[in-house]
CSV table of C-alpha atoms in Angstrom, one decimal:
chain,number,residue,atom,x,y,z
D,1,UNK,CA,0.1,0.0,-0.3
D,2,UNK,CA,1.2,3.6,0.0
D,3,UNK,CA,0.1,6.6,1.8
D,4,UNK,CA,-1.0,9.7,0.1
D,5,UNK,CA,0.3,12.2,2.5
D,6,UNK,CA,3.9,11.2,1.4
D,7,UNK,CA,2.8,12.0,-2.1
D,8,UNK,CA,4.6,15.3,-3.5
D,9,UNK,CA,3.3,17.5,-6.7
D,10,UNK,CA,5.8,16.7,-9.5
D,11,UNK,CA,4.3,18.8,-12.0
D,12,UNK,CA,1.2,20.9,-12.0
D,13,UNK,CA,1.7,23.3,-15.3
D,14,UNK,CA,-2.0,22.7,-16.6
D,15,UNK,CA,-0.4,19.0,-17.8
D,16,UNK,CA,-3.7,16.8,-18.5
D,17,UNK,CA,-2.0,13.4,-17.9
D,18,UNK,CA,-4.0,11.0,-19.4
D,19,UNK,CA,-0.9,8.8,-20.2
D,20,UNK,CA,2.8,8.9,-18.7
D,21,UNK,CA,5.7,6.9,-19.7
D,22,UNK,CA,9.6,6.7,-18.7
D,23,UNK,CA,11.3,7.2,-21.8
D,24,UNK,CA,14.9,7.4,-20.1
D,25,UNK,CA,15.9,7.8,-16.6
D,26,UNK,CA,14.6,10.9,-15.1
D,27,UNK,CA,12.6,11.9,-18.4
D,28,UNK,CA,8.9,11.4,-18.4
D,29,UNK,CA,6.7,11.4,-20.8
D,30,UNK,CA,3.1,13.0,-20.6
D,31,UNK,CA,0.0,12.8,-23.1
D,32,UNK,CA,-2.3,15.1,-22.6
D,33,UNK,CA,-5.5,15.3,-24.8
D,34,UNK,CA,-3.8,17.0,-27.8
D,35,UNK,CA,-0.1,17.1,-27.2
D,36,UNK,CA,2.9,15.3,-25.8
D,37,UNK,CA,5.6,16.9,-23.3
D,38,UNK,CA,8.4,15.7,-21.4
D,39,UNK,CA,9.8,16.5,-18.1
D,40,UNK,CA,12.8,16.0,-15.9
D,41,UNK,CA,10.6,16.3,-12.9
D,42,UNK,CA,11.2,19.8,-12.8
D,43,UNK,CA,10.9,21.7,-15.9
D,44,UNK,CA,8.7,20.8,-18.6
D,45,UNK,CA,8.8,21.2,-22.3
D,46,UNK,CA,6.6,20.2,-25.3
D,47,UNK,CA,7.4,17.5,-27.6
D,48,UNK,CA,4.8,17.3,-30.5
D,49,UNK,CA,1.2,18.9,-30.7
D,50,UNK,CA,-0.4,21.8,-28.9
D,51,UNK,CA,-2.4,22.0,-25.5
D,52,UNK,CA,-4.9,24.4,-27.0
D,53,UNK,CA,-5.3,22.6,-30.7
D,54,UNK,CA,-6.8,19.4,-31.5
D,55,UNK,CA,-7.4,17.4,-34.7
D,56,UNK,CA,-5.1,15.7,-37.1
D,57,UNK,CA,-2.2,16.9,-38.8
D,58,UNK,CA,1.3,15.3,-39.3
D,59,UNK,CA,4.0,17.9,-38.5
D,60,UNK,CA,7.1,18.9,-36.2
D,61,UNK,CA,6.4,20.2,-32.7
D,62,UNK,CA,3.7,22.3,-32.3
D,63,UNK,CA,2.5,22.1,-35.8
D,64,UNK,CA,1.2,18.6,-35.5
D,65,UNK,CA,-2.1,18.0,-34.3
D,66,UNK,CA,-3.6,15.2,-31.7
D,67,UNK,CA,-7.1,14.3,-30.9
D,68,UNK,CA,-6.9,12.4,-27.5
D,69,UNK,CA,-3.7,11.0,-26.5
D,70,UNK,CA,-4.7,8.1,-24.1
D,71,UNK,CA,-1.6,5.7,-24.4
D,72,UNK,CA,2.3,5.9,-24.8
D,73,UNK,CA,4.7,3.3,-25.8
D,74,UNK,CA,8.1,3.3,-26.7
D,75,UNK,CA,9.4,0.9,-29.5
D,76,UNK,CA,13.0,2.1,-30.3
D,77,UNK,CA,15.8,4.4,-28.8
D,78,UNK,CA,14.2,7.7,-30.3
D,79,UNK,CA,10.8,6.3,-31.5
D,80,UNK,CA,7.6,6.8,-29.5
D,81,UNK,CA,3.9,5.3,-30.6
D,82,UNK,CA,0.9,7.1,-29.1
D,83,UNK,CA,-2.8,6.0,-29.1
D,84,UNK,CA,-4.7,9.0,-30.9
D,85,UNK,CA,-8.1,8.0,-29.7
D,86,UNK,CA,-10.8,10.2,-31.7
D,87,UNK,CA,-8.3,10.0,-34.6
D,88,UNK,CA,-8.6,6.3,-34.5
D,89,UNK,CA,-4.8,5.4,-35.0
D,90,UNK,CA,-1.6,5.2,-33.4
D,91,UNK,CA,0.7,8.1,-34.1
D,92,UNK,CA,4.8,7.7,-34.2
D,93,UNK,CA,6.8,10.6,-33.0
D,94,UNK,CA,10.5,10.8,-33.4
D,95,UNK,CA,11.9,12.4,-30.4
D,96,UNK,CA,15.2,13.7,-32.2
D,97,UNK,CA,12.9,15.6,-34.7
D,98,UNK,CA,9.9,15.8,-32.7
D,99,UNK,CA,8.1,15.2,-36.4
D,100,UNK,CA,4.9,13.0,-36.2
D,101,UNK,CA,3.4,10.3,-38.7
D,102,UNK,CA,1.3,8.1,-39.1
D,103,UNK,CA,2.1,4.4,-37.7
D,104,UNK,CA,-1.1,2.4,-37.7
D,105,UNK,CA,-4.9,2.5,-38.7
D,106,UNK,CA,-6.3,5.4,-41.1
D,107,UNK,CA,-6.1,8.9,-39.1
D,108,UNK,CA,-9.3,10.5,-39.0
D,109,UNK,CA,-10.7,8.2,-41.3
D,110,UNK,CA,-14.0,6.4,-40.1
D,111,UNK,CA,-12.6,3.4,-42.3
D,112,UNK,CA,-9.7,2.8,-40.1
D,113,UNK,CA,-9.1,-0.6,-38.4
D,114,UNK,CA,-9.5,0.8,-34.6
D,115,UNK,CA,-12.6,1.8,-32.9
D,116,UNK,CA,-10.9,4.0,-30.6
D,117,UNK,CA,-7.4,2.6,-29.5
D,118,UNK,CA,-6.8,3.6,-25.7
D,119,UNK,CA,-3.6,2.2,-24.4
D,120,UNK,CA,-0.8,0.2,-26.0
D,121,UNK,CA,2.0,-2.1,-24.4
D,122,UNK,CA,5.0,-4.2,-26.0
D,123,UNK,CA,3.7,-7.7,-26.0
D,124,UNK,CA,5.9,-9.4,-23.1
D,125,UNK,CA,5.6,-12.6,-25.3
D,126,UNK,CA,6.1,-11.3,-28.7
D,127,UNK,CA,8.3,-8.4,-29.0
D,128,UNK,CA,7.6,-7.8,-32.5
D,129,UNK,CA,4.5,-6.7,-31.7
D,130,UNK,CA,2.1,-4.1,-29.4
D,131,UNK,CA,-0.7,-5.1,-28.0
D,132,UNK,CA,-3.6,-2.3,-28.2
D,133,UNK,CA,-6.6,-1.9,-26.4
D,134,UNK,CA,-9.6,-0.7,-28.8
D,135,UNK,CA,-13.0,0.2,-27.9
D,136,UNK,CA,-15.6,-1.9,-27.4
D,137,UNK,CA,-13.3,-4.4,-25.8
D,138,UNK,CA,-11.3,-5.8,-28.3
D,139,UNK,CA,-7.5,-6.0,-28.1
D,140,UNK,CA,-5.3,-5.3,-31.3
D,141,UNK,CA,-2.2,-6.7,-32.1
D,142,UNK,CA,0.1,-4.4,-34.3
D,143,UNK,CA,3.3,-5.4,-36.0
D,144,UNK,CA,5.9,-2.9,-34.6
D,145,UNK,CA,7.7,-3.1,-37.9
D,146,UNK,CA,5.2,-2.7,-40.3
D,147,UNK,CA,2.2,-1.0,-38.2
D,148,UNK,CA,0.0,-3.8,-40.0
D,149,UNK,CA,-3.1,-4.4,-37.8
D,150,UNK,CA,-4.5,-8.0,-36.5
D,151,UNK,CA,-7.2,-8.8,-33.8
D,152,UNK,CA,-5.7,-10.7,-30.8
D,153,UNK,CA,-8.8,-11.2,-28.9
D,154,UNK,CA,-12.2,-10.2,-29.6
D,155,UNK,CA,-15.0,-9.6,-27.4
D,156,UNK,CA,-18.5,-10.3,-27.4
D,157,UNK,CA,-19.9,-7.5,-24.9
D,158,UNK,CA,-19.7,-3.7,-25.4
D,159,UNK,CA,-17.5,-1.6,-23.2
D,160,UNK,CA,-15.4,1.3,-23.2
D,161,UNK,CA,-11.8,-0.1,-22.7
D,162,UNK,CA,-9.1,2.5,-20.9
D,163,UNK,CA,-6.2,0.2,-19.6
D,164,UNK,CA,-4.1,-2.8,-20.7
D,165,UNK,CA,-1.2,-4.7,-18.9
D,166,UNK,CA,0.1,-8.3,-19.0
D,167,UNK,CA,1.4,-10.7,-16.2
D,168,UNK,CA,4.6,-12.6,-16.4
D,169,UNK,CA,2.7,-15.6,-18.2
D,170,UNK,CA,1.5,-13.1,-21.0
D,171,UNK,CA,-2.1,-12.8,-19.9
D,172,UNK,CA,-3.5,-9.7,-20.6
D,173,UNK,CA,-5.5,-7.8,-18.1
D,174,UNK,CA,-7.9,-4.9,-19.1
D,175,UNK,CA,-10.0,-2.1,-17.2
D,176,UNK,CA,-13.5,-1.9,-19.5
D,177,UNK,CA,-16.5,-0.2,-18.1
D,178,UNK,CA,-16.5,-0.6,-14.2
D,179,UNK,CA,-14.9,-4.2,-14.6
D,180,UNK,CA,-11.3,-5.8,-14.6
D,181,UNK,CA,-10.9,-8.7,-17.4
D,182,UNK,CA,-8.2,-11.3,-18.0
D,183,UNK,CA,-7.6,-12.7,-21.4
D,184,UNK,CA,-5.9,-15.8,-21.5
D,185,UNK,CA,-2.8,-15.3,-23.9
D,186,UNK,CA,-3.5,-19.3,-25.0
D,187,UNK,CA,-7.0,-19.5,-25.3
D,188,UNK,CA,-7.7,-15.5,-25.8
D,189,UNK,CA,-10.9,-15.9,-23.4
D,190,UNK,CA,-12.4,-13.2,-21.6
D,191,UNK,CA,-13.0,-13.9,-17.8
D,192,UNK,CA,-14.3,-11.2,-15.5
D,193,UNK,CA,-11.7,-10.7,-12.4
D,194,UNK,CA,-13.8,-8.0,-10.4
D,195,UNK,CA,-16.3,-5.7,-10.8
D,196,UNK,CA,-19.7,-5.3,-11.9
D,197,UNK,CA,-22.2,-3.7,-15.0
D,198,UNK,CA,-23.1,-1.0,-12.2
D,199,UNK,CA,-20.9,1.6,-10.7
D,200,UNK,CA,-19.9,1.7,-7.2
D,201,UNK,CA,-17.0,1.3,-4.5
D,202,UNK,CA,-16.5,-1.7,-2.5
D,203,UNK,CA,-13.3,-3.2,-1.2
D,204,UNK,CA,-13.5,-7.0,0.1
D,205,UNK,CA,-13.4,-10.2,-2.1
D,206,UNK,CA,-13.1,-9.9,-6.0
D,207,UNK,CA,-16.6,-11.1,-6.2
D,208,UNK,CA,-18.0,-8.0,-4.3
D,209,UNK,CA,-15.7,-5.3,-5.1
D,210,UNK,CA,-16.9,-2.5,-7.2
D,211,UNK,CA,-15.1,0.0,-9.1
D,212,UNK,CA,-16.1,3.7,-11.0
D,213,UNK,CA,-14.6,3.7,-14.6
D,214,UNK,CA,-11.0,2.4,-13.5
D,215,UNK,CA,-8.3,3.8,-16.2
D,216,UNK,CA,-4.9,2.6,-16.1
D,217,UNK,CA,-3.5,-0.7,-14.5
D,218,UNK,CA,-0.2,-2.7,-14.0
D,219,UNK,CA,1.3,-5.3,-12.0
D,220,UNK,CA,3.6,-4.2,-9.0
D,221,UNK,CA,4.2,-7.7,-7.9
D,222,UNK,CA,3.6,-11.5,-9.4
D,223,UNK,CA,-0.2,-11.1,-8.3
D,224,UNK,CA,-0.8,-7.7,-7.4
D,225,UNK,CA,-2.6,-5.1,-9.7
D,226,UNK,CA,-2.4,-1.5,-8.9
D,227,UNK,CA,-5.5,0.4,-10.8
D,228,UNK,CA,-6.3,3.7,-11.3
D,229,UNK,CA,-10.2,4.3,-10.2
D,230,UNK,CA,-10.8,7.4,-11.6
D,231,UNK,CA,-14.3,8.1,-10.3
D,232,UNK,CA,-14.0,6.6,-7.0
D,233,UNK,CA,-10.6,9.1,-6.7
D,234,UNK,CA,-8.9,6.1,-5.6
D,235,UNK,CA,-5.6,3.6,-6.2
D,236,UNK,CA,-7.2,0.2,-5.8
D,237,UNK,CA,-4.9,-2.8,-5.0
D,238,UNK,CA,-6.2,-6.1,-6.4
D,239,UNK,CA,-4.4,-9.1,-4.8
D,240,UNK,CA,-5.1,-12.0,-7.1
D,241,UNK,CA,-3.7,-14.7,-5.2
D,242,UNK,CA,-5.4,-13.5,-1.9
D,243,UNK,CA,-8.8,-12.6,-4.1
D,244,UNK,CA,-9.1,-9.5,-2.3
D,245,UNK,CA,-9.4,-5.7,-3.4
D,246,UNK,CA,-8.1,-2.7,-1.1
D,247,UNK,CA,-7.7,1.1,-1.4
D,248,UNK,CA,-5.4,3.7,-1.2
D,249,UNK,CA,-6.3,7.7,-1.3
D,250,UNK,CA,-5.0,8.8,-4.7
D,251,UNK,CA,-4.4,12.1,-3.6
D,252,UNK,CA,-3.1,14.3,-1.2
D,253,UNK,CA,-5.7,15.9,1.2
D,254,UNK,CA,-9.3,14.5,1.4
D,255,UNK,CA,-10.9,17.1,-0.8
D,256,UNK,CA,-8.1,17.0,-3.5
D,257,UNK,CA,-10.0,15.1,-6.3
D,258,UNK,CA,-7.5,14.4,-8.7
D,259,UNK,CA,-9.2,11.6,-10.6
D,260,UNK,CA,-6.3,9.1,-11.5
D,261,UNK,CA,-5.9,8.1,-14.9
D,262,UNK,CA,-2.1,7.2,-15.6
D,263,UNK,CA,0.2,5.2,-13.8
D,264,UNK,CA,4.0,4.9,-14.3
D,265,UNK,CA,6.5,2.6,-11.7
D,266,UNK,CA,9.8,3.2,-11.6
D,267,UNK,CA,12.6,1.5,-9.2
D,268,UNK,CA,12.1,4.1,-6.7
D,269,UNK,CA,8.9,5.8,-6.9
D,270,UNK,CA,4.9,5.7,-8.4
D,271,UNK,CA,4.1,8.4,-10.7
D,272,UNK,CA,0.3,9.5,-10.7
D,273,UNK,CA,-1.2,11.2,-13.4
D,274,UNK,CA,-4.4,12.8,-13.4
D,275,UNK,CA,-6.9,14.6,-16.0
D,276,UNK,CA,-7.1,17.6,-13.3
D,277,UNK,CA,-3.8,19.4,-14.3
D,278,UNK,CA,-1.5,17.5,-12.3
D,279,UNK,CA,1.0,14.8,-11.5
D,280,UNK,CA,2.3,13.7,-8.2
D,281,UNK,CA,5.2,11.4,-7.4
D,282,UNK,CA,4.8,8.8,-4.4
D,283,UNK,CA,8.3,7.8,-2.8
D,284,UNK,CA,7.0,6.0,0.2
D,285,UNK,CA,7.5,2.3,0.5
D,286,UNK,CA,4.8,0.1,-1.1
D,287,UNK,CA,4.2,-3.5,-2.0
């Protein structure tokens, strides 16, 4: 667990941190709704896009336009791929030149093979592909070299997927609607881990626990998931071995409703990004 009283405001420069990632040690990437920025923890600078201009346009720096950055993934030492949700595609950004290009899907086109990509991770079992959370509960596989798209797993339900991660066996875990799902890497079958159709807030057993539009998630240990439960303003700890869910306050102060959206774990800290213009750093001990 973590104690929110130990959190410090790392960045508060009007950053809507809907997605965060670590490019190199000490260099954090932050995805806002329409721009990508970078920070060393003190200063912040733009990489591509503009915070007050959204749409679709390839370009360099602020001349590029995005429409809903919701996931970030590094594929080479200089190339970053982002999920551009409302443009229905993945975009590539060259960190050295700050130039953008279409990477996968048809940007700004209803005929794109993506419904609305929201998160992406390099496949732990197959490093030549990205796993991409798509709207309506599906997961796409994207070839890192060519950008070609195939379906990794297709659901038989409809919900808004927000976060995607994998365990060491490669099984995929999703936040979708108010539920946490697991997709078997072998069978590609969906299983509900916790949550329900309706929203709410309850800790306890996996069966009884309730969430309210959870967003990003990742493993902090072999069988422990950390989930950003956005509209409950909480961090939720899912212990899969014990079959329980517990909570921590996501913000400093009882009235500081930060709506947690994105999470980044490093060797010595946990970074929490929100959609209310702030990012916090937890330097306390957790397990």
